[in-house]
PDB file of C-alpha atoms and ligand atoms in Angstrom:
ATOM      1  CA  UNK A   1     214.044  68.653 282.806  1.00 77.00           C
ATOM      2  CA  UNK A   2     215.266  66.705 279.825  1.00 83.00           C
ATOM      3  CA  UNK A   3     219.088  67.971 278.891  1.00 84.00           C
ATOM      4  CA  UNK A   4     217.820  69.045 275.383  1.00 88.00           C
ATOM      5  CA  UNK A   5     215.100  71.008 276.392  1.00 92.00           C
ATOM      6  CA  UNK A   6     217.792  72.760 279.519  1.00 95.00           C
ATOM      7  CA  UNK A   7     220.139  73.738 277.461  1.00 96.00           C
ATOM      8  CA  UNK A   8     217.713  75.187 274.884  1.00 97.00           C
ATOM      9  CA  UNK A   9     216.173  77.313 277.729  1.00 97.00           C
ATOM     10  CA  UNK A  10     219.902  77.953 278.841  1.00 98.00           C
ATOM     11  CA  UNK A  11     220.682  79.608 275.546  1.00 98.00           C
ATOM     12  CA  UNK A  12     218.167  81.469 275.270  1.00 98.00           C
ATOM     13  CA  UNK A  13     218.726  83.049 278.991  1.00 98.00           C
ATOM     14  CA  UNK A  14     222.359  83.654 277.979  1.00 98.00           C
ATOM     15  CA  UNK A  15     221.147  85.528 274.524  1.00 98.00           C
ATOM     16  CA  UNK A  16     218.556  87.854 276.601  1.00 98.00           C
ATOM     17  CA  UNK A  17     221.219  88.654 279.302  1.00 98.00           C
ATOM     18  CA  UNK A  18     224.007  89.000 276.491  1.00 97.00           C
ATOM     19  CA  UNK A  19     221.456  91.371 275.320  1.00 97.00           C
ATOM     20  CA  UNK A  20     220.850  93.192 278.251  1.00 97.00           C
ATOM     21  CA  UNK A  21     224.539  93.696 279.520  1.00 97.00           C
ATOM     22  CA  UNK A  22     225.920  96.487 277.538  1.00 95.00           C
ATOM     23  CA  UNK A  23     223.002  98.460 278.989  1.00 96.00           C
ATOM     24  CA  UNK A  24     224.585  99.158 282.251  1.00 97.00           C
ATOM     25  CA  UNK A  25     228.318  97.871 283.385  1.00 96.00           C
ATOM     26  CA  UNK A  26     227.752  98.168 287.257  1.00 98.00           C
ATOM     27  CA  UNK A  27     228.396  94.383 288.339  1.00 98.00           C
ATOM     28  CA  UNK A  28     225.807  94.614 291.534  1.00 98.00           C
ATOM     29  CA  UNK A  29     223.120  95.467 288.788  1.00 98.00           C
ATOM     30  CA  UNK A  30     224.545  92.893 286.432  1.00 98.00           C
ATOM     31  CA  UNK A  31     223.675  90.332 289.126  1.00 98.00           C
ATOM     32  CA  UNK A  32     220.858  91.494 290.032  1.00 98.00           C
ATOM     33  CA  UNK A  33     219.129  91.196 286.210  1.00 98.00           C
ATOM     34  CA  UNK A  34     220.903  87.454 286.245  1.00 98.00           C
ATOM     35  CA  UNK A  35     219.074  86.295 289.041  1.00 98.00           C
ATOM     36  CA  UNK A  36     215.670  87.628 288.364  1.00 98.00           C
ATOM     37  CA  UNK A  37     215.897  86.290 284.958  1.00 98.00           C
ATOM     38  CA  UNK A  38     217.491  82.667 285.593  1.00 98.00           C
ATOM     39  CA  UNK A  39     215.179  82.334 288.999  1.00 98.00           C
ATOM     40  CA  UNK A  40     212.236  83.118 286.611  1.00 97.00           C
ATOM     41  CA  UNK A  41     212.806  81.132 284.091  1.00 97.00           C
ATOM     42  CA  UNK A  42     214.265  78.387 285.653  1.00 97.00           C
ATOM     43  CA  UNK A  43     211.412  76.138 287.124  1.00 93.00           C
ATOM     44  CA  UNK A  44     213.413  74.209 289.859  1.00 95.00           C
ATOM     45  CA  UNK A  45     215.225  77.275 291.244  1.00 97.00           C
ATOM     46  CA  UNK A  46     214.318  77.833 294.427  1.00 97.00           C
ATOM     47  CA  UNK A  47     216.810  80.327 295.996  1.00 98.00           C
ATOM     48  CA  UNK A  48     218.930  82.147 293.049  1.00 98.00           C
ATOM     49  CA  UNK A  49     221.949  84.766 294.184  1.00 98.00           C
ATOM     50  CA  UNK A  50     225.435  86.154 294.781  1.00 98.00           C
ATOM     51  CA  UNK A  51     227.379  85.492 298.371  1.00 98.00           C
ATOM     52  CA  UNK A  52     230.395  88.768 297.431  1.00 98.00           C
ATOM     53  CA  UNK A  53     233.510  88.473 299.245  1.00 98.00           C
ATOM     54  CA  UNK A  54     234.000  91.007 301.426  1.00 97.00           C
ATOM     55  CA  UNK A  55     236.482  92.037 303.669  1.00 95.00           C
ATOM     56  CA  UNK A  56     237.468  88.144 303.962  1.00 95.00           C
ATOM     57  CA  UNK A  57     233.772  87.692 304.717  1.00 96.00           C
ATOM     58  CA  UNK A  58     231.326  86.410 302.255  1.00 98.00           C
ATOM     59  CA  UNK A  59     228.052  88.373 302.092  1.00 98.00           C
ATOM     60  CA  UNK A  60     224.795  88.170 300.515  1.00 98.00           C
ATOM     61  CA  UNK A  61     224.413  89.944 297.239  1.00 98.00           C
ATOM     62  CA  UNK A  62     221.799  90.091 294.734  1.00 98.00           C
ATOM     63  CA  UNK A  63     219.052  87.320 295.477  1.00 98.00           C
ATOM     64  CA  UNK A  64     215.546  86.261 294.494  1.00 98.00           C
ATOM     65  CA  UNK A  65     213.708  84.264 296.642  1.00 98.00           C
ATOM     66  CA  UNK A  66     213.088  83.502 300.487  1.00 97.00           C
ATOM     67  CA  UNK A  67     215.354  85.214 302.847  1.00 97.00           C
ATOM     68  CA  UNK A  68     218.772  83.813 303.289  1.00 97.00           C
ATOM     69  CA  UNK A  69     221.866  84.173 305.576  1.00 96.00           C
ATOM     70  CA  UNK A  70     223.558  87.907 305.462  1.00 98.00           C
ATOM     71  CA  UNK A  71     226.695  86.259 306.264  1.00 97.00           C
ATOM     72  CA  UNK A  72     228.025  82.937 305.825  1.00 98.00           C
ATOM     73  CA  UNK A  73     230.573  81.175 308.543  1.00 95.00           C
ATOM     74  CA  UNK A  74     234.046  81.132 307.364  1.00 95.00           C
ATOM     75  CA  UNK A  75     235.200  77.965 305.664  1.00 93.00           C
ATOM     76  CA  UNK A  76     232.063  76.311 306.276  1.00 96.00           C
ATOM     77  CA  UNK A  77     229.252  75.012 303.714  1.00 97.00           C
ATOM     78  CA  UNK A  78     229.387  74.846 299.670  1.00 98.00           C
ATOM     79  CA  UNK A  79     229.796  78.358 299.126  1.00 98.00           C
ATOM     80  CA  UNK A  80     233.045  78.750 300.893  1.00 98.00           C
ATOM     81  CA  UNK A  81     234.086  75.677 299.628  1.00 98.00           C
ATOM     82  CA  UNK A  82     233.505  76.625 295.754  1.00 98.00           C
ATOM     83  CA  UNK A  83     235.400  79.880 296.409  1.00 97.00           C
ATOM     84  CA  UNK A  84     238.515  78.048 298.091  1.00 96.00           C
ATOM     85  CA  UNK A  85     238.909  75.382 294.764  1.00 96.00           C
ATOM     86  CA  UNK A  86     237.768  78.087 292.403  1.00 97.00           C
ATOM     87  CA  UNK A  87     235.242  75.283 290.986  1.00 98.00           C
ATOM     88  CA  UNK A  88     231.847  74.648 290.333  1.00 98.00           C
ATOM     89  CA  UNK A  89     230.211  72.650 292.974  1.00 98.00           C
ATOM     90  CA  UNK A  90     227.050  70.115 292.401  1.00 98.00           C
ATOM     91  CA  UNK A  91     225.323  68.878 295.044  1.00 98.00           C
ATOM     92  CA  UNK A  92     222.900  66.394 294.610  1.00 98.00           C
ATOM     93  CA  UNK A  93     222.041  65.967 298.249  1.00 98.00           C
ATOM     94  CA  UNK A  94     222.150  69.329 300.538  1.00 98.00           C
ATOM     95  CA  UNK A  95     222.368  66.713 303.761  1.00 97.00           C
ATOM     96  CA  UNK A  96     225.369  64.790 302.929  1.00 97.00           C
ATOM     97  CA  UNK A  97     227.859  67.731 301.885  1.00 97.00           C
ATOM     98  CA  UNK A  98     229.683  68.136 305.040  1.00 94.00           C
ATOM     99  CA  UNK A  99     229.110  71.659 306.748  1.00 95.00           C
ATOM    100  CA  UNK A 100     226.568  72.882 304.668  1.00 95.00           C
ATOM    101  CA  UNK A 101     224.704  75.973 305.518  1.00 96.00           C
ATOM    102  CA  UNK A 102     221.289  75.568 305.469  1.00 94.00           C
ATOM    103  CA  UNK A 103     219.535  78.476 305.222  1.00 91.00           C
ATOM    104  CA  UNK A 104     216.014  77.110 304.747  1.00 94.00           C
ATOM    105  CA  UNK A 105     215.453  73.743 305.355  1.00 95.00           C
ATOM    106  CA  UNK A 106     213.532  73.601 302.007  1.00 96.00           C
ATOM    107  CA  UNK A 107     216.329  73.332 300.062  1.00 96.00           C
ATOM    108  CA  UNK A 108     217.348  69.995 299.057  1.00 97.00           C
ATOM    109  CA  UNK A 109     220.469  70.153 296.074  1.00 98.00           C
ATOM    110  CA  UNK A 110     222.335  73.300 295.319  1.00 98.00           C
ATOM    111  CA  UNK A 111     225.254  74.598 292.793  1.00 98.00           C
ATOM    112  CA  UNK A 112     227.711  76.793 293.565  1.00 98.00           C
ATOM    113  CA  UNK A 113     229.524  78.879 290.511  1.00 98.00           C
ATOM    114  CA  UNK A 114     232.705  80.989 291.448  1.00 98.00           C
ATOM    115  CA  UNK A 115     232.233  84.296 290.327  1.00 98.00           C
ATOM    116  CA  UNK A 116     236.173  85.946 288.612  1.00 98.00           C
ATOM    117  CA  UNK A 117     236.839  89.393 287.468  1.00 97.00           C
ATOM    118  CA  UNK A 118     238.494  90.335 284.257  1.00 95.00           C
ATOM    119  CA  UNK A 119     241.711  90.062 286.416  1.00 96.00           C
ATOM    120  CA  UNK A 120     240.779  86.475 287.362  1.00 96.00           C
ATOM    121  CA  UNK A 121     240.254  87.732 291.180  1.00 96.00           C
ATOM    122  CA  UNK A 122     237.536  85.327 292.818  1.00 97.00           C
ATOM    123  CA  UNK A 123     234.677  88.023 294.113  1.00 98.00           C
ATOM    124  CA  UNK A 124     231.856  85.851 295.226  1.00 98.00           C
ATOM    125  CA  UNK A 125     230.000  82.909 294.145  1.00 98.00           C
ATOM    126  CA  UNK A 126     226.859  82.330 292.301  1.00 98.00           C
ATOM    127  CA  UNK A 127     224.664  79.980 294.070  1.00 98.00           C
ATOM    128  CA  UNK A 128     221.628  78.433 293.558  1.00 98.00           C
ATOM    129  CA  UNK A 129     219.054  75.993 295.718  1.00 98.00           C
ATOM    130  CA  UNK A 130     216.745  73.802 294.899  1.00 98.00           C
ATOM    131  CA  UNK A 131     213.690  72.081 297.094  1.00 97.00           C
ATOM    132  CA  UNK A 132     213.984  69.145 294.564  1.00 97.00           C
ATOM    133  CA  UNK A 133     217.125  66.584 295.135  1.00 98.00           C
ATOM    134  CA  UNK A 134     219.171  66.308 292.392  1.00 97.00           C
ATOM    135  CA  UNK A 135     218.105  69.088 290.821  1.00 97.00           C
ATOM    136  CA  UNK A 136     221.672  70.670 289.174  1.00 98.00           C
ATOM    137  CA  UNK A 137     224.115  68.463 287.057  1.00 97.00           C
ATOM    138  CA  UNK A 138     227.229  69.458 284.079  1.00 97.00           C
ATOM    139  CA  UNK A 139     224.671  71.199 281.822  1.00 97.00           C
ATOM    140  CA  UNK A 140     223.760  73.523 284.661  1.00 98.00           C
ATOM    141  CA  UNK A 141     227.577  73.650 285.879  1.00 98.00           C
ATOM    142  CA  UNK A 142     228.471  74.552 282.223  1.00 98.00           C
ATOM    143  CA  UNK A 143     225.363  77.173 281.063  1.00 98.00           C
ATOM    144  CA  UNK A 144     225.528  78.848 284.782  1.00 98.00           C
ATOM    145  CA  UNK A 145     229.732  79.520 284.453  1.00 98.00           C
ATOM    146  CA  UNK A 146     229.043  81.051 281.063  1.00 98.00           C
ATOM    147  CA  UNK A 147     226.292  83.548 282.502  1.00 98.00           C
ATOM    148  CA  UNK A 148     228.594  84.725 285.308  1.00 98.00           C
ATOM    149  CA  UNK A 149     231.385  85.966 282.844  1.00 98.00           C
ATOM    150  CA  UNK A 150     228.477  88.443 282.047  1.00 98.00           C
ATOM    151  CA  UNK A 151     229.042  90.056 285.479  1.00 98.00           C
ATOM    152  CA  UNK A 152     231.914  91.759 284.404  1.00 98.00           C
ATOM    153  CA  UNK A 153     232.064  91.673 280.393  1.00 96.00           C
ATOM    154  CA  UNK A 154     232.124  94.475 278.281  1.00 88.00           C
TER     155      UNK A 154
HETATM  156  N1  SME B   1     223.991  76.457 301.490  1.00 85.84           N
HETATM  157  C1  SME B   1     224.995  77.474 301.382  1.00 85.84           C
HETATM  158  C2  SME B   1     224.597  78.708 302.144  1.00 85.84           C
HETATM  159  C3  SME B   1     223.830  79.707 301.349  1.00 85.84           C
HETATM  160  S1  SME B   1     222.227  79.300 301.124  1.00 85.84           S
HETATM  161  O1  SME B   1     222.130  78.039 300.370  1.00 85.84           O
HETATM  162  C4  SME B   1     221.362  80.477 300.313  1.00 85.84           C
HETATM  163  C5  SME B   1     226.330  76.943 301.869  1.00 85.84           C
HETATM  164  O2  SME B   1     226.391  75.836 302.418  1.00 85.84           O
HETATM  165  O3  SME B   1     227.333  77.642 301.708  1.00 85.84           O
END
């Protein structure tokens, strides 16, 4: 998608979730809304959702699309690896990140968002697939690290 037209749709998802937010505070419910309405509205999303650190273990959370892993091996794969720096993630090519966790063979690219409470504690990570290479780059990096600070606004 051209960068213009992203970041227009971008805004607009941020306004409707901004919107929808003060509605209910629980964060599991907060996620839930932002992946139904980015993996809708998004057209190369492909898996959208929340691994939640838990016990030391990152879990599956919130997700819309095919099934993924419940459970993802310990400092292994993009989504452990965004959670240890604390940093966005793109990757343009799923096959040469080393470790990654593929949960569907489908998916080609994938970015992975770190997820902070209002204390700045890491709880999870946003992450999304796509079955297109490529598919994420800064505008997506910068839009999706706005809409997690929604999970636990005011
Ligand atoms: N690819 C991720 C695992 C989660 S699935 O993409 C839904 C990883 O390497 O951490």
């Amino acid at each position: 998608m051209e960068q213009s037209k992203k970041a227009l749709r971008y805004e607009r998802i941020y306004a409707q979730l901004s919107a929808l937010m003060p509605s209910c505070r629980t964060p599991v419910s907060r996620m839930a809304s932002i992946c139904a309405v980015l993996h809708h509205k998004m057209d190369v999303f492909f898996w959208t959702g929340f691994y939640l650190l838990e016990k030391g273990q990152l879990v599956v959370g919130p997700y819309q699309g095919p099934l993924a892993c419940m459970m993802l091996e310990k400092d292994k794969g993009v989504c452990w690896a965004g959670l240890g720096k604390g940093m966005t993630i793109v990757v343009p090519d799923v096959e040469k990140f080393p470790g990654h966790i593929a949960c569907d063979q489908r998916s080609k690219s994938e970015i992975v968002v770190p997820l902070f409470n209002r204390q700045g504690m890491t709880m999870g990570v946003l992450d999304v697939d796509s079955d297109r290479l490529e598919a994420f780059d800064q505008t997506d990096a910068r839009y999706l690290e706005k809409i997690v600070t929604l999970v636990y606004s005011n």
